[in-house]
PDB file of C-alpha atoms in Angstrom:
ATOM      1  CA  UNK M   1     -13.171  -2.897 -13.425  1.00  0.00           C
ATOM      2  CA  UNK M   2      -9.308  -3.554 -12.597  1.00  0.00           C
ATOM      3  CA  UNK M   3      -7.288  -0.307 -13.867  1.00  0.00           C
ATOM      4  CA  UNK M   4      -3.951  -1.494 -12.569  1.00  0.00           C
ATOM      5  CA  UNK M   5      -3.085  -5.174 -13.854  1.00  0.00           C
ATOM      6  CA  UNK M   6      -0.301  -7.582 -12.941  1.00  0.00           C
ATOM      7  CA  UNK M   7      -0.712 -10.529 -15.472  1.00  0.00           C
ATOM      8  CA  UNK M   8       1.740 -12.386 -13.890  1.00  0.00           C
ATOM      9  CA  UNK M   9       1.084 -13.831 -10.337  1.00  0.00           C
ATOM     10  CA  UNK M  10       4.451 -15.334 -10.157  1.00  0.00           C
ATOM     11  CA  UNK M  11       7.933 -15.108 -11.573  1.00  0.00           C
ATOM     12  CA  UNK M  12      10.848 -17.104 -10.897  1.00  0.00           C
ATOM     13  CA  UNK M  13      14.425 -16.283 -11.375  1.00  0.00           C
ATOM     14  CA  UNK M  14      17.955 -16.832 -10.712  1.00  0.00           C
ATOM     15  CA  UNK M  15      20.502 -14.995  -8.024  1.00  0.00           C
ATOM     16  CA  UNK M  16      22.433 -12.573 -10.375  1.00  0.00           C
ATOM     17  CA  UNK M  17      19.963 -12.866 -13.560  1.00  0.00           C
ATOM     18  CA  UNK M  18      17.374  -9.515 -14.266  1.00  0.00           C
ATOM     19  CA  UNK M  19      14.159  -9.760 -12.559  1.00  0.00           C
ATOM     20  CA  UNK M  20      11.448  -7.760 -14.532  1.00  0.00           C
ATOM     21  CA  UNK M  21       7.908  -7.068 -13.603  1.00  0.00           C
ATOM     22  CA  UNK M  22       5.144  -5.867 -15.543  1.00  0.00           C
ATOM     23  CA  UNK M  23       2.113  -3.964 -14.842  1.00  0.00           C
ATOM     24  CA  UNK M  24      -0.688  -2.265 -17.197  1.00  0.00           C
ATOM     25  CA  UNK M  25      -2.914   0.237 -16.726  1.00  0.00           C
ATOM     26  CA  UNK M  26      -6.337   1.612 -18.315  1.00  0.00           C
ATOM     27  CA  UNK M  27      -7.238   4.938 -16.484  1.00  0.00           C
ATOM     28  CA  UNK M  28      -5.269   7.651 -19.119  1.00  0.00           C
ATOM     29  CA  UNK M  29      -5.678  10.194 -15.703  1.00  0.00           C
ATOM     30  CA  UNK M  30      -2.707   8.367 -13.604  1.00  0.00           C
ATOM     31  CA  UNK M  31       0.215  10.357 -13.387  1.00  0.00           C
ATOM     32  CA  UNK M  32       2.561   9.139 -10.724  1.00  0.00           C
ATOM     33  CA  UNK M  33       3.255   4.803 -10.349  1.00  0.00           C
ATOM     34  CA  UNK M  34       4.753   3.111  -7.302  1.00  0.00           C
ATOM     35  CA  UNK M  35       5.653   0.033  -6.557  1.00  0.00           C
ATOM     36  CA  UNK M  36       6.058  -1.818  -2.911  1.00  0.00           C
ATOM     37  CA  UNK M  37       7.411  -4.862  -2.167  1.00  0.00           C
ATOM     38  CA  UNK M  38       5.878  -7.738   0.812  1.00  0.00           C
ATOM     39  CA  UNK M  39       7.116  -9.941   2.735  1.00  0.00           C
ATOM     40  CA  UNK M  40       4.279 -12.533   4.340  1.00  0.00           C
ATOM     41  CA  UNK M  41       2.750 -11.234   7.810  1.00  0.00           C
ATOM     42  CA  UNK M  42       4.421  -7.153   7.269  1.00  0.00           C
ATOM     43  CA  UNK M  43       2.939  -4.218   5.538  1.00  0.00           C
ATOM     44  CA  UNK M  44       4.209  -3.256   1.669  1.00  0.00           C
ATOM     45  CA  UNK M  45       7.661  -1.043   1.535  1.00  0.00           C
ATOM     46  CA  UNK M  46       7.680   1.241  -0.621  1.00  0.00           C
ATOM     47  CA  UNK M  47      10.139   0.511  -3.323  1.00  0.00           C
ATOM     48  CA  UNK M  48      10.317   2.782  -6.306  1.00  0.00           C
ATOM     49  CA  UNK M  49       8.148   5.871  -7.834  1.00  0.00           C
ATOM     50  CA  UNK M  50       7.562   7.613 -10.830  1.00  0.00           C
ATOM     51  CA  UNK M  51       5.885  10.477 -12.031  1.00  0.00           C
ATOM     52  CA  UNK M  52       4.265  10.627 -15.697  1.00  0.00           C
ATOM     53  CA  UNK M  53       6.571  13.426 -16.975  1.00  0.00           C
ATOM     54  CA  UNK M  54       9.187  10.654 -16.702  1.00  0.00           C
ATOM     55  CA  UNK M  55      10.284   7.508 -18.929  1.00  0.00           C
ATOM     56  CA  UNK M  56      12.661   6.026 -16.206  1.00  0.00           C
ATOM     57  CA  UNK M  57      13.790   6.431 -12.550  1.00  0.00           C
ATOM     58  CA  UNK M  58      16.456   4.000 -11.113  1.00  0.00           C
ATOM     59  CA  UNK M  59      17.532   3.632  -7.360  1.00  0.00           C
ATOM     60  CA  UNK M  60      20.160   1.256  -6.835  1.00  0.00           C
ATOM     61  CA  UNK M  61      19.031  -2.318  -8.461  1.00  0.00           C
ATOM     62  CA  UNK M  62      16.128  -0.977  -9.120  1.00  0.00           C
ATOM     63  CA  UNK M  63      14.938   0.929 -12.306  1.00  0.00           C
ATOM     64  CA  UNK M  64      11.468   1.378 -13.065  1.00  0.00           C
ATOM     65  CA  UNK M  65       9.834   2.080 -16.874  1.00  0.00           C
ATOM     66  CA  UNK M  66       6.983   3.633 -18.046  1.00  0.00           C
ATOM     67  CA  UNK M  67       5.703   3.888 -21.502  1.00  0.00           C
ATOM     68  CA  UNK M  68       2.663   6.095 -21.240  1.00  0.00           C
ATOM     69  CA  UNK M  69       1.546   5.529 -24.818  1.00  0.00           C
ATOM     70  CA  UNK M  70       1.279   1.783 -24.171  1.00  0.00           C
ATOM     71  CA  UNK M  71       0.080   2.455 -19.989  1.00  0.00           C
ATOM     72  CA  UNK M  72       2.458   0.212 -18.881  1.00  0.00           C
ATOM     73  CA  UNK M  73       5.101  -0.089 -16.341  1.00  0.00           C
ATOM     74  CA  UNK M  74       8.030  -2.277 -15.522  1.00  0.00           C
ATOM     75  CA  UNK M  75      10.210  -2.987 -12.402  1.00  0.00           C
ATOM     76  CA  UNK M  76      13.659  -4.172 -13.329  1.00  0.00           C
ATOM     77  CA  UNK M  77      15.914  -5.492 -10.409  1.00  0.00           C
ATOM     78  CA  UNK M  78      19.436  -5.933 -11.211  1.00  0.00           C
ATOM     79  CA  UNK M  79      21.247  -8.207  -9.947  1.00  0.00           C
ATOM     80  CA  UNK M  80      18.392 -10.074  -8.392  1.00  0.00           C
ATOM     81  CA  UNK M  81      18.832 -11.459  -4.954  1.00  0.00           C
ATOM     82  CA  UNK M  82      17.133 -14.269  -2.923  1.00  0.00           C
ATOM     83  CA  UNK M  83      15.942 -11.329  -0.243  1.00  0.00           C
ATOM     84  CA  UNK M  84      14.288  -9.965  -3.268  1.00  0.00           C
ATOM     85  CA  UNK M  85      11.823 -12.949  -3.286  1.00  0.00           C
ATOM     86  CA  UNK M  86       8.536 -11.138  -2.307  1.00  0.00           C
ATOM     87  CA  UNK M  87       5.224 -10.000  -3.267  1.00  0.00           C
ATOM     88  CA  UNK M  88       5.564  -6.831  -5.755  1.00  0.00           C
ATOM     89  CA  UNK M  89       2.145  -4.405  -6.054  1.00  0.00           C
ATOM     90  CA  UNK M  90       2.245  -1.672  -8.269  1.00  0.00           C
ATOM     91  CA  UNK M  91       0.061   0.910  -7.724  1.00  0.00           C
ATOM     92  CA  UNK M  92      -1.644   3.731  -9.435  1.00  0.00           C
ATOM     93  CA  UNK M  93      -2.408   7.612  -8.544  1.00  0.00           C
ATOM     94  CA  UNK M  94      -3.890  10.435 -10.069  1.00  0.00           C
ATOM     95  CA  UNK M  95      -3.157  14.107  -8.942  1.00  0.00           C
ATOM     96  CA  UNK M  96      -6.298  14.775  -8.327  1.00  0.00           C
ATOM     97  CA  UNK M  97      -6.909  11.838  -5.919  1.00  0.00           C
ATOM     98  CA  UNK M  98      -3.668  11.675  -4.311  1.00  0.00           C
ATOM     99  CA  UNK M  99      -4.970   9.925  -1.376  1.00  0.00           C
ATOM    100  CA  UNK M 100      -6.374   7.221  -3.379  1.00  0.00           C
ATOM    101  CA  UNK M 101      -3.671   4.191  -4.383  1.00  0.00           C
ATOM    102  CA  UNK M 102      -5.146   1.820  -6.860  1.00  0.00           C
ATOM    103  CA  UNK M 103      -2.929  -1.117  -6.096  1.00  0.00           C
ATOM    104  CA  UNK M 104      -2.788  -3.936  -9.218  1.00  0.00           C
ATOM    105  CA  UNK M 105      -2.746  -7.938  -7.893  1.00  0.00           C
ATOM    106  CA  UNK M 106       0.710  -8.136  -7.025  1.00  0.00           C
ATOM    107  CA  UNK M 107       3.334 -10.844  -8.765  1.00  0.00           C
ATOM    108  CA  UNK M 108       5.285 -13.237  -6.710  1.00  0.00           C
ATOM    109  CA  UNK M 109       8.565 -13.110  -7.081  1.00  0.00           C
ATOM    110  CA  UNK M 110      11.190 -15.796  -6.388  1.00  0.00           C
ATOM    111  CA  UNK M 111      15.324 -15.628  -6.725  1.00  0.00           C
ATOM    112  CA  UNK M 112      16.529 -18.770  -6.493  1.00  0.00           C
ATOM    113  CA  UNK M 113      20.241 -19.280  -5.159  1.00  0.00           C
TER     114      UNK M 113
ATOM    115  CA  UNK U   1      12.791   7.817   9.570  1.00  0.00           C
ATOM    116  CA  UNK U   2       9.778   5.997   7.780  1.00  0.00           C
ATOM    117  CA  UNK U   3       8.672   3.610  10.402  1.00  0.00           C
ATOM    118  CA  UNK U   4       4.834   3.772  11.401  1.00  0.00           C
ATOM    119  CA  UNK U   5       4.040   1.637  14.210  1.00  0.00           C
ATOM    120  CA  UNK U   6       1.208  -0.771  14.909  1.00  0.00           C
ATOM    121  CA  UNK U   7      -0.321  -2.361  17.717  1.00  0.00           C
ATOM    122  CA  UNK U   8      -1.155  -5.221  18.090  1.00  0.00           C
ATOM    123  CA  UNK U   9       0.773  -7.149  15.878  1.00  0.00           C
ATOM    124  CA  UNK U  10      -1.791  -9.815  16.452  1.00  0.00           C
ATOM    125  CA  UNK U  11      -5.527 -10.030  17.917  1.00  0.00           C
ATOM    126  CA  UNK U  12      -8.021 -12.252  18.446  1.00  0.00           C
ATOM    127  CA  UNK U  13     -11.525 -10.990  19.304  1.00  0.00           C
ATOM    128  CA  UNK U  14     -14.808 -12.295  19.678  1.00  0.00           C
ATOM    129  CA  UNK U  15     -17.770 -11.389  17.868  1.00  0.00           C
ATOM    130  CA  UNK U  16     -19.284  -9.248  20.609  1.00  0.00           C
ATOM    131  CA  UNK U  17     -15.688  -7.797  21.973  1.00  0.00           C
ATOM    132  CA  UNK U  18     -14.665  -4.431  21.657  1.00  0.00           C
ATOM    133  CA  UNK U  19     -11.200  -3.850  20.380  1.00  0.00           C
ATOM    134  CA  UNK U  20      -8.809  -1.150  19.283  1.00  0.00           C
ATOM    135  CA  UNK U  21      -6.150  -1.011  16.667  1.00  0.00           C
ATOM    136  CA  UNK U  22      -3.366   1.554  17.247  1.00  0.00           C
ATOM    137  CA  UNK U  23      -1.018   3.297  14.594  1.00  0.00           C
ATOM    138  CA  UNK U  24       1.388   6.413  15.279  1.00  0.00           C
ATOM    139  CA  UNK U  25       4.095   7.808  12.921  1.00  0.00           C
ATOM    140  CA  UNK U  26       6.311  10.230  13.907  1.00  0.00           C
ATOM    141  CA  UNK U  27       7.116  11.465  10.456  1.00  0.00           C
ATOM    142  CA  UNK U  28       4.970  15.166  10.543  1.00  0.00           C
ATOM    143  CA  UNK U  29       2.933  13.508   7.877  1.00  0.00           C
ATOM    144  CA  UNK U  30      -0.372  14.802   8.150  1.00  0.00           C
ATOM    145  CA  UNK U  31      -2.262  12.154   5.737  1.00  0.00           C
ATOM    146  CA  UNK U  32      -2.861   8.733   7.541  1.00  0.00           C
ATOM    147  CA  UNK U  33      -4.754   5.777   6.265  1.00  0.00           C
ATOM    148  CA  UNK U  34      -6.709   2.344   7.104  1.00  0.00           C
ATOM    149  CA  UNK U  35      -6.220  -0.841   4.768  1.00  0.00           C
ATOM    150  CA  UNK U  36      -7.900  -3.982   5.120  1.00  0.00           C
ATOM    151  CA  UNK U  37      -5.781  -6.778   3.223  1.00  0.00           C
ATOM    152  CA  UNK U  38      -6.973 -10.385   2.992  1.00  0.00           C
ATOM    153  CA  UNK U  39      -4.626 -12.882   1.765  1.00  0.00           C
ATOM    154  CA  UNK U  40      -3.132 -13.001  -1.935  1.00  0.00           C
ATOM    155  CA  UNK U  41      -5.299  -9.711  -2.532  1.00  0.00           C
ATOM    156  CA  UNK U  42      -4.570  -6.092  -2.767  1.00  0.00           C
ATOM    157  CA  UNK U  43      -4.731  -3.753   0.117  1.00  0.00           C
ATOM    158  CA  UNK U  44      -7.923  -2.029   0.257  1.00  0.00           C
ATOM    159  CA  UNK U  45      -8.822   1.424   1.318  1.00  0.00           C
ATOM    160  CA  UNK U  46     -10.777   1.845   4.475  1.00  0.00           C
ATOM    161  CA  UNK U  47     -10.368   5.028   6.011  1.00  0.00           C
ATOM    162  CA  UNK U  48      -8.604   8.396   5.046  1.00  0.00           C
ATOM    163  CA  UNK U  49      -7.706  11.151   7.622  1.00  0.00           C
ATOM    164  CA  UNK U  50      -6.692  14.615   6.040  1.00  0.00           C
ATOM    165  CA  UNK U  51      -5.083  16.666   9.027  1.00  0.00           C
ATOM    166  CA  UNK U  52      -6.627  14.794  11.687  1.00  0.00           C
ATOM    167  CA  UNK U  53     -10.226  15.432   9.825  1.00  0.00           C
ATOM    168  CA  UNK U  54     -12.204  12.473   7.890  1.00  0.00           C
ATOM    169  CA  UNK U  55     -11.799  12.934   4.206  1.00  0.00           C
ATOM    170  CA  UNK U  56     -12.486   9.757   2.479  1.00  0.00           C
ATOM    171  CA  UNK U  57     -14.736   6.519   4.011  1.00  0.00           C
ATOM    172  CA  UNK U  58     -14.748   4.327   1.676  1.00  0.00           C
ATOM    173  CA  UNK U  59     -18.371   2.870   2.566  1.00  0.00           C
ATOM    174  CA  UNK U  60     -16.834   0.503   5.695  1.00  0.00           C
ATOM    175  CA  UNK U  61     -19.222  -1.027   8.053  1.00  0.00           C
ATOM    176  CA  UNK U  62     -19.936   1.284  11.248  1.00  0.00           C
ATOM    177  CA  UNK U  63     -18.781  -1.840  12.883  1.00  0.00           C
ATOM    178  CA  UNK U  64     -15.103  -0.126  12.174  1.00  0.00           C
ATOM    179  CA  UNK U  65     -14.719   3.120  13.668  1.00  0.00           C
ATOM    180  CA  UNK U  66     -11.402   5.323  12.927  1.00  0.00           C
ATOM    181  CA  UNK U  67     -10.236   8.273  14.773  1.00  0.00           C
ATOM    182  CA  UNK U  68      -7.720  10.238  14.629  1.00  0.00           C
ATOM    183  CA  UNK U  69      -6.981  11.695  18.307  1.00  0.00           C
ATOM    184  CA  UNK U  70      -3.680  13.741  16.830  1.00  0.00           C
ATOM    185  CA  UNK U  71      -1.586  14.266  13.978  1.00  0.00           C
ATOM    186  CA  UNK U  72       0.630  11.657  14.866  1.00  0.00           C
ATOM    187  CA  UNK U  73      -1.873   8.601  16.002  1.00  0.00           C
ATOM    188  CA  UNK U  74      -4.950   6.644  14.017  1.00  0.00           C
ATOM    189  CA  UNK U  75      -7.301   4.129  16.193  1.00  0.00           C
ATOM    190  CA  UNK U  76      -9.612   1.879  14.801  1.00  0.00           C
ATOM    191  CA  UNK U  77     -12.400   1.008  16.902  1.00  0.00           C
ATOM    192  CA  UNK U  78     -13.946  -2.502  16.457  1.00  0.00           C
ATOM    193  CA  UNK U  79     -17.332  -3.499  17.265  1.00  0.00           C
ATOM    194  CA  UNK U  80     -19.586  -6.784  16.784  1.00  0.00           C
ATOM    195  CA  UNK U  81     -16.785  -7.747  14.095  1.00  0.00           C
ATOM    196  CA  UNK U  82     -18.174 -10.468  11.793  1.00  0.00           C
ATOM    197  CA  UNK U  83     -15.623 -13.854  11.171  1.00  0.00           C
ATOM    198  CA  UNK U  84     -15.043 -12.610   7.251  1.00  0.00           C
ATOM    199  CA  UNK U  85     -13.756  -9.599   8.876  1.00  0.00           C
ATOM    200  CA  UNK U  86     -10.659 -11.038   9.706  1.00  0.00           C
ATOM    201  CA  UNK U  87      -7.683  -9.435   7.544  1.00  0.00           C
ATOM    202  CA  UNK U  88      -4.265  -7.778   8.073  1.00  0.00           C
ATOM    203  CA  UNK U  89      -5.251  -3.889   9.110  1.00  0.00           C
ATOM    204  CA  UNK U  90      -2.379  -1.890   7.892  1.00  0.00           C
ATOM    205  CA  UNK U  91      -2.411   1.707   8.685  1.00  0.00           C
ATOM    206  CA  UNK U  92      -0.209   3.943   6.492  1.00  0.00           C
ATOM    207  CA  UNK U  93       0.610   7.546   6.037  1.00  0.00           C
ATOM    208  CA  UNK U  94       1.683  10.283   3.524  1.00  0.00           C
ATOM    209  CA  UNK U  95       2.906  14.150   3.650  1.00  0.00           C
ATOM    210  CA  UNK U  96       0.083  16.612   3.272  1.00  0.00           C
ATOM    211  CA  UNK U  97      -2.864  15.560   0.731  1.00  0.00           C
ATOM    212  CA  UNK U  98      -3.803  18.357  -2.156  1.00  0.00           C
ATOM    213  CA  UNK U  99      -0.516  20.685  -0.818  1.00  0.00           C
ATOM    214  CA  UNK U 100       2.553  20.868  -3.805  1.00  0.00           C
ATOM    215  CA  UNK U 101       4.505  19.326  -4.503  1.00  0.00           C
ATOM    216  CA  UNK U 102       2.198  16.073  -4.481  1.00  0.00           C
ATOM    217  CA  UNK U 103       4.002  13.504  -3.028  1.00  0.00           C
ATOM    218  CA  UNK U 104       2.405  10.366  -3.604  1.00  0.00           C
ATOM    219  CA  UNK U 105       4.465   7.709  -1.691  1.00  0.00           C
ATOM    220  CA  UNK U 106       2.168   6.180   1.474  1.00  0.00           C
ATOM    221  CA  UNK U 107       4.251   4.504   3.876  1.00  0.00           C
ATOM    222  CA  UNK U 108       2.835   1.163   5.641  1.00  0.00           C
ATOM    223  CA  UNK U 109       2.995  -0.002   9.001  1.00  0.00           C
ATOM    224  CA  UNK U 110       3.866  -3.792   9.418  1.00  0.00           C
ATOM    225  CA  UNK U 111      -0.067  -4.472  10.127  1.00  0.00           C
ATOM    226  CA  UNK U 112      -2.470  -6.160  12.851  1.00  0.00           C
ATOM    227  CA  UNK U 113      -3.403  -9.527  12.173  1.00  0.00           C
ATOM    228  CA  UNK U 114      -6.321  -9.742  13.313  1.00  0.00           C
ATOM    229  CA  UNK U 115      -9.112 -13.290  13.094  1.00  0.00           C
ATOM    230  CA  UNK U 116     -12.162 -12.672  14.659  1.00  0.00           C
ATOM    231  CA  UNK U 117     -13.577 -16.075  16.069  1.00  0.00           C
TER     232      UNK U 117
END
């Protein structure tokens, strides 16, 4: 059973147009989402969190949404880059498991100059 | 800082070598982790060290071994690895598990790449 879903396995986009990333969730007990960005042969960096008592949190070009009532999050990056072109995971954690990241499939992302 | 450092960055190991992977962070985080992560997949939880103690296996092989010799370093001790075995290892750590304020963010080292022939 996959609580933390990333429909998309790839997106495409152009330098200087929105990049926007989706991700859905089924466990009702996660209260805090992050999402990391990859680049092939390194480990994730962390990107961009947010906690459930929250709608939005922004950092930079990045913004991140989360509309509880629907579980599901979004990663908006603004303008997008070609550097941006990566794998994106969002992940998942309750507080009561804070150790444990439930990480979704992860979208490929691509910013074309 | 939020480096965490692994070695090697790549290994190659027969099925009846013995091998080590080494991680260190020098962030005074006291939660550190083991990932396995095969291609086009999701890292996957291995191993989770609480202040230097064993809190979470998450039913690996005893052909993997962690241990965590200090607060600041995580080894994982290979054994009679199997060829599907082979995977990017990422080690990772976090601030203090179960202490407020939660802090959820786990921050990755760049991985061993590791094939086991």
């Amino acid at each position: 059973d996959q609580q933390v879903k990333q429909n998309s396995p790839s997106l495409s986009v152009q330098e200087g147009r929105i990049s926007i990333l989706n991700c859905d969730y089924t466990n009702s007990m996660f209260d805090y989402f992050l999402w990391y960005k990859k680049y092939p042969a390194e480990g994730p960096t962390f990107l961009i969190s947010i906690s459930s008592i929250k709608d939005k949190n922004e950092d930079g070009r990045f913004t991140v949404f989360l509309n509880k009532s629907a579980k599901h999050l979004s990663l908006h990056i603004v303008p997008s880059q070609p550097g941006d072109s990566a794998v994106y995971f969002c992940a998942a954690s309750e507080e009561t498991s804070g150790s444990r990241l439930t990480f979704g499939e992860g979208t490929q992302l691509t910013v074309n100059p | 800082d939020t480096e965490v450092t692994q070695t090697p960055k790549h290994l190659v190991m027969g099925m009846t070598n013995k091998k080590s992977l080494k991680c260190e962070q020098h962030m005074g985080h006291r939660a550190m982790y083991w990932y396995k992560q095969k291609a086009k997949k999701p890292p996957e939880l291995m191993f989770v060290y609480s202040y230097e103690k064993l809190s979470i296996n998450e039913s690996v092989p005893s052909r993997f071994s962690p241990e965590c010799p200090n607060s600041s370093l995580l080894n994982l001790h290979l054994h009679a690895l199997q060829p599907e075995d082979s995977a990017l290892y990422l080690c990772a750590s976090s601030q203090a598990l179960g202490r407020e304020p939660y802090s959820y963010e786990q921050y990755f080292g760049p991985g061993t790449r590791l094939t086991v022939t």
